[in-house]
XYZ file of C-alpha atoms in Angstrom:
395
model
C -57.346 -33.863 54.520
C -57.381 -32.022 51.241
C -60.195 -30.738 49.076
C -60.318 -29.907 45.393
C -61.722 -26.496 44.573
C -62.602 -26.046 40.882
C -62.710 -22.629 39.315
C -64.635 -22.634 36.050
C -62.954 -20.418 33.506
C -66.357 -19.448 32.089
C -68.072 -20.224 28.795
C -67.049 -18.788 25.482
C -67.782 -18.811 21.731
C -66.050 -21.096 19.287
C -65.218 -19.656 15.887
C -66.022 -22.370 13.333
C -65.866 -22.093 9.507
C -69.102 -22.435 7.533
C -70.231 -21.431 4.071
C -72.108 -18.371 5.331
C -69.681 -16.047 7.032
C -69.013 -12.549 8.325
C -66.481 -10.487 6.333
C -63.082 -10.098 7.940
C -61.540 -6.623 7.690
C -58.791 -6.384 5.085
C -56.852 -3.533 3.554
C -57.903 -4.682 0.077
C -61.012 -6.532 -1.083
C -61.243 -8.842 -4.046
C -64.516 -8.868 -5.919
C -63.915 -12.551 -6.683
C -63.075 -13.703 -3.172
C -64.588 -13.201 0.273
C -62.731 -13.938 3.535
C -65.601 -15.349 5.481
C -66.300 -17.020 8.799
C -69.145 -17.129 11.279
C -69.638 -17.379 15.043
C -71.326 -20.554 16.210
C -71.883 -20.956 19.939
C -72.619 -24.682 19.912
C -70.775 -27.686 18.544
C -69.493 -27.406 15.005
C -71.286 -29.304 12.280
C -72.473 -29.109 8.690
C -73.623 -25.775 7.276
C -77.038 -24.725 8.513
C -79.898 -24.236 6.048
C -82.184 -21.245 5.689
C -84.890 -23.248 7.444
C -82.816 -23.710 10.578
C -84.244 -21.405 13.304
C -80.694 -20.698 14.508
C -79.569 -19.684 11.015
C -78.972 -15.969 10.438
C -78.094 -14.682 6.949
C -75.846 -11.624 6.912
C -77.807 -8.971 4.958
C -74.798 -7.801 2.941
C -73.555 -11.215 1.853
C -74.679 -13.455 -1.007
C -76.473 -16.653 -0.178
C -74.659 -19.930 0.286
C -75.518 -20.972 -3.268
C -73.986 -17.799 -4.680
C -70.653 -18.144 -2.907
C -67.995 -19.581 -5.187
C -64.757 -18.746 -3.364
C -64.542 -19.006 0.419
C -61.586 -18.743 2.774
C -61.618 -21.178 5.695
C -59.572 -19.846 8.603
C -58.203 -22.152 11.306
C -60.569 -23.012 14.135
C -60.284 -20.487 16.961
C -61.540 -20.832 20.550
C -62.131 -18.178 23.159
C -63.141 -20.700 25.794
C -60.828 -20.523 28.795
C -59.595 -23.837 30.176
C -60.831 -24.730 33.638
C -58.343 -24.083 36.426
C -58.208 -26.610 39.243
C -56.814 -25.665 42.649
C -55.862 -28.401 45.065
C -55.886 -26.764 48.503
C -56.071 -27.903 52.116
C -59.523 -27.138 53.509
C -58.082 -24.969 56.259
C -56.406 -22.788 53.618
C -59.768 -22.151 51.936
C -61.427 -21.349 55.267
C -58.477 -19.138 56.131
C -58.909 -17.037 52.995
C -62.651 -16.661 53.581
C -62.035 -15.752 57.229
C -59.609 -13.007 56.240
C -62.092 -11.583 53.734
C -64.947 -11.548 56.265
C -62.696 -9.928 58.862
C -61.673 -7.188 56.424
C -65.055 -6.495 54.784
C -67.638 -7.359 57.437
C -65.985 -7.349 60.882
C -69.259 -6.298 62.513
C -71.024 -9.607 61.761
C -71.738 -11.746 64.809
C -73.384 -15.075 65.545
C -75.229 -16.361 68.605
C -74.604 -19.993 69.479
C -74.611 -22.401 72.376
C -71.613 -22.340 74.741
C -68.878 -24.786 73.864
C -68.735 -27.960 75.946
C -66.965 -31.274 75.549
C -70.172 -33.309 75.834
C -72.132 -31.510 73.079
C -72.885 -32.940 69.655
C -71.364 -29.946 67.896
C -69.275 -30.905 64.868
C -67.291 -28.981 62.291
C -70.066 -29.196 59.723
C -72.872 -28.331 62.133
C -70.978 -25.292 63.355
C -70.134 -24.233 59.804
C -73.814 -24.573 58.880
C -74.721 -22.038 61.574
C -71.996 -19.700 60.363
C -73.242 -19.996 56.770
C -76.780 -19.050 57.825
C -75.419 -16.011 59.666
C -73.417 -14.963 56.596
C -76.235 -15.299 54.034
C -77.744 -11.789 54.527
C -74.320 -10.263 53.839
C -73.025 -12.801 51.325
C -70.547 -11.499 48.738
C -68.782 -12.827 45.696
C -65.263 -14.008 46.358
C -62.215 -15.607 44.815
C -59.938 -18.323 46.157
C -56.278 -17.876 45.351
C -53.667 -20.609 44.904
C -50.974 -21.112 47.500
C -47.750 -19.182 47.030
C -45.136 -21.388 45.473
C -42.160 -22.344 47.558
C -38.827 -20.790 46.693
C -37.500 -24.096 45.429
C -40.318 -24.143 42.829
C -39.445 -20.725 41.421
C -37.271 -20.034 38.381
C -33.575 -20.745 38.777
C -32.670 -17.182 37.823
C -34.658 -15.870 40.775
C -33.051 -18.379 43.126
C -29.567 -17.281 42.072
C -30.391 -13.741 43.163
C -31.415 -14.949 46.613
C -28.933 -17.674 47.484
C -25.151 -17.363 47.500
C -23.209 -19.840 45.338
C -22.754 -23.161 47.072
C -25.479 -22.540 49.671
C -26.477 -25.743 51.441
C -30.285 -25.688 51.467
C -30.452 -28.740 53.718
C -28.460 -27.169 56.539
C -30.355 -26.883 59.825
C -27.789 -25.079 61.906
C -29.176 -22.938 64.705
C -26.423 -20.291 64.261
C -28.095 -18.161 61.546
C -26.862 -14.729 62.647
C -24.307 -12.560 64.405
C -24.510 -10.805 67.787
C -25.007 -7.062 67.879
C -22.492 -4.715 69.494
C -23.307 -3.934 73.123
C -21.510 -3.004 76.322
C -24.351 -4.173 78.559
C -24.355 -7.500 80.431
C -25.768 -10.455 78.551
C -27.959 -11.564 81.478
C -29.345 -10.071 84.687
C -31.404 -11.163 87.667
C -34.908 -10.005 86.863
C -36.869 -8.293 89.639
C -39.842 -10.163 91.030
C -43.105 -9.521 89.263
C -45.308 -7.087 91.144
C -48.881 -8.216 91.892
C -51.376 -7.128 89.255
C -54.646 -5.384 89.833
C -57.749 -7.261 88.631
C -58.022 -4.747 85.791
C -54.427 -5.365 84.695
C -54.950 -9.129 84.836
C -58.063 -8.835 82.673
C -56.161 -6.759 80.112
C -53.469 -9.437 79.993
C -56.073 -12.157 79.419
C -57.669 -10.113 76.647
C -54.356 -9.594 74.855
C -53.519 -13.293 75.144
C -56.854 -14.319 73.605
C -56.509 -11.714 70.849
C -53.117 -13.193 70.045
C -54.683 -16.637 69.742
C -57.598 -15.449 67.596
C -55.693 -13.067 65.344
C -52.353 -14.758 64.737
C -52.812 -18.352 65.870
C -53.475 -19.635 62.329
C -50.614 -17.699 60.723
C -47.115 -18.910 60.068
C -44.652 -17.071 62.337
C -42.987 -15.404 59.349
C -44.426 -13.296 56.554
C -42.107 -15.069 54.081
C -40.715 -18.514 54.823
C -37.140 -19.009 53.648
C -35.255 -22.187 54.523
C -31.997 -21.311 52.774
C -28.761 -20.449 54.526
C -28.870 -16.885 53.228
C -29.782 -16.100 56.848
C -26.291 -17.057 58.014
C -24.579 -13.943 59.312
C -27.545 -11.744 58.364
C -30.006 -11.875 61.276
C -28.930 -9.873 64.373
C -28.727 -11.896 67.583
C -29.554 -10.448 70.997
C -28.528 -11.581 74.486
C -30.863 -11.324 77.430
C -32.936 -12.897 80.180
C -36.599 -13.905 80.010
C -39.091 -14.911 82.676
C -41.991 -16.949 81.324
C -45.270 -17.476 83.117
C -48.760 -18.741 82.424
C -51.447 -16.157 81.732
C -53.447 -17.317 84.759
C -50.474 -18.465 86.832
C -51.189 -19.062 90.540
C -50.872 -16.007 92.749
C -47.477 -17.041 94.089
C -44.197 -15.161 94.311
C -40.502 -15.888 93.911
C -39.367 -19.466 94.370
C -42.925 -20.677 94.975
C -43.745 -19.976 91.323
C -40.660 -21.807 90.095
C -41.452 -24.755 92.363
C -45.026 -24.872 91.060
C -43.709 -25.090 87.491
C -45.823 -22.158 86.297
C -42.883 -19.777 85.896
C -39.337 -20.220 84.583
C -36.321 -18.110 83.659
C -34.292 -18.442 80.470
C -30.889 -16.860 79.788
C -30.155 -16.677 76.064
C -27.351 -15.268 73.919
C -28.898 -16.023 70.519
C -32.358 -14.433 70.428
C -33.179 -13.429 66.853
C -34.212 -9.803 66.274
C -36.510 -10.331 63.296
C -38.873 -7.699 61.922
C -40.235 -10.310 59.498
C -41.906 -12.261 62.312
C -45.508 -11.414 63.231
C -44.737 -11.641 66.921
C -42.427 -13.045 69.581
C -41.758 -16.781 69.429
C -40.250 -19.384 71.760
C -39.790 -22.931 70.529
C -41.116 -25.546 72.901
C -37.998 -27.726 72.816
C -35.917 -25.214 74.833
C -38.402 -25.138 77.735
C -37.823 -27.164 80.906
C -39.993 -30.255 80.911
C -41.996 -29.154 83.944
C -43.036 -25.857 82.358
C -43.886 -27.510 79.044
C -46.156 -29.914 80.933
C -47.732 -26.988 82.795
C -48.725 -25.437 79.456
C -50.698 -28.619 78.722
C -52.758 -28.473 81.933
C -56.484 -27.564 81.939
C -55.601 -24.261 83.616
C -53.950 -23.191 80.375
C -56.691 -24.494 78.036
C -57.994 -21.006 77.094
C -54.526 -20.041 75.893
C -53.655 -23.081 73.789
C -54.686 -24.368 70.369
C -53.391 -26.890 67.841
C -50.516 -24.589 66.832
C -49.120 -23.924 70.312
C -49.713 -21.844 73.432
C -49.243 -18.265 74.584
C -47.374 -17.137 77.706
C -46.592 -13.833 79.392
C -42.952 -12.761 79.425
C -41.014 -10.206 81.441
C -37.487 -9.708 80.252
C -34.290 -7.863 79.585
C -32.326 -7.567 76.332
C -28.845 -6.079 75.896
C -29.152 -3.554 73.064
C -26.356 -1.264 71.918
C -27.419 1.869 73.797
C -29.391 0.414 76.691
C -30.240 -2.620 78.719
C -33.927 -2.699 77.761
C -36.422 -4.146 80.260
C -40.002 -5.030 79.374
C -43.038 -6.572 81.070
C -46.086 -8.613 80.124
C -45.283 -9.188 76.462
C -47.212 -12.078 74.903
C -44.977 -14.782 73.388
C -46.157 -17.791 71.393
C -44.733 -21.222 72.226
C -44.555 -23.352 69.066
C -42.733 -26.492 67.908
C -39.487 -25.876 65.969
C -41.174 -27.246 62.843
C -43.164 -23.998 62.572
C -39.989 -21.924 62.383
C -37.944 -21.660 59.146
C -34.986 -24.038 59.170
C -36.591 -25.710 62.234
C -34.504 -23.330 64.298
C -34.749 -23.719 68.069
C -34.692 -20.699 70.326
C -36.286 -17.279 70.764
C -37.478 -14.831 68.109
C -38.101 -11.204 69.024
C -40.748 -10.111 66.527
C -43.208 -7.349 65.806
C -46.458 -7.627 67.766
C -46.153 -6.258 71.293
C -42.396 -5.787 71.070
C -40.667 -4.223 68.038
C -43.873 -2.465 66.968
C -43.936 -0.567 70.282
C -40.538 1.100 70.002
C -38.586 3.606 67.926
C -35.487 1.689 66.952
C -32.558 2.008 64.573
C -30.739 -1.016 63.185
C -27.399 -0.200 61.542
C -25.593 -3.170 59.954
C -21.842 -3.668 59.850
C -21.482 -2.550 56.203
C -22.835 0.927 57.012
C -20.613 1.299 60.073
C -17.551 0.297 58.080
C -18.438 2.792 55.361
C -18.646 5.494 58.026
C -15.128 4.617 59.104
C -16.108 2.954 62.396
C -14.218 -0.105 63.545
C -16.327 -3.230 63.860
C -15.315 -6.861 63.699
C -16.622 -9.458 61.293
C -18.057 -11.303 64.294
C -20.577 -8.511 64.996
C -23.778 -7.824 63.063
C -23.890 -4.095 63.794
C -25.769 -1.944 66.313
C -29.415 -1.715 67.376
C -30.544 1.276 69.416
C -33.919 2.460 70.693
C -34.960 6.028 71.496
C -38.564 5.606 72.716
C -40.973 2.829 73.589
C -44.561 2.375 74.739
C -45.238 -0.034 77.604
C -48.312 -2.251 77.930
C -50.121 0.512 79.826
C -49.623 2.742 76.744
C -47.176 5.014 78.577
C -44.361 6.497 76.476
C -40.828 6.107 77.897
C -37.258 7.006 77.067
C -34.774 4.137 77.500
C -32.927 4.018 80.810
């Protein structure tokens, strides 16, 4: 459903010629000719008489009957045309939500607990929110959506896309592997039981992920062109996925219950342009995908996807990096540029918790190092912070 949001450009004055006018500044003045015009804020019409209450005679000008030579300039308008924005309703709400979060994050609302059998609707809930916002209401602006790349000037597109790029290509290759001497996959150790405090922290992070980033596109800038081919570094590794509130089982019992799975991948994208870590739903075993749809996982699922906890290992250039309890989002491929299936290693909870250096092939070649065209380059890490906020050196 879409809504039309109209932004009035504001009123203005229309400059209309009449016989009684205001002098226009000129370098030279003729005593036989006056360049005259007046400002009339309503519709244009015949010259106004001295008896008109809206008529104002300029004190330095002759009367209308004394004027013999007048210059009539072209009609000028300072009225701005109205601008009409056609936006999805959720985009408007999204902009307002971001503004409230940035300028008034302390505002809160008290409401009845959510339940399936209540009469709560979108509009009734929004009405309560509006009442809560009124004491702190502020002026705002709604901005148009950013144009897609294909709508931008051709000159700009030529700078981005190589000649002959196939914009319809949906290949899942999109990158090159990094250089590493570490094994692509390992057997991950069994997850150690969590304390109640650790489990509560995990739940809190999962819900924050849903609230903060659930409505966002996975990427800061969406680009569907094949300029990604050979540009994005690809990482090999092993991941173990589990539900946030998975049953307290261990080992094979978890796999049998369908609430935990292991994935071995050789094409995980290392992408600093992604808000967080992403797994597309189509690569999950059917049993685990169905588990994510169960009532047990309701608190960690919305219309855009679900969140899961992930322990894993990735083969970087200088270390085999192991991590625990990172929150990944499970989304359909349609939410990923190029509809690319697979795993994206992004910022939140992963890249933003490490000191890393990414050196592409062109730099290594310039330094005189040998590297094949089938390798992206090297990625190394020197420090990282785990989910308990403990600083580590890589193993």
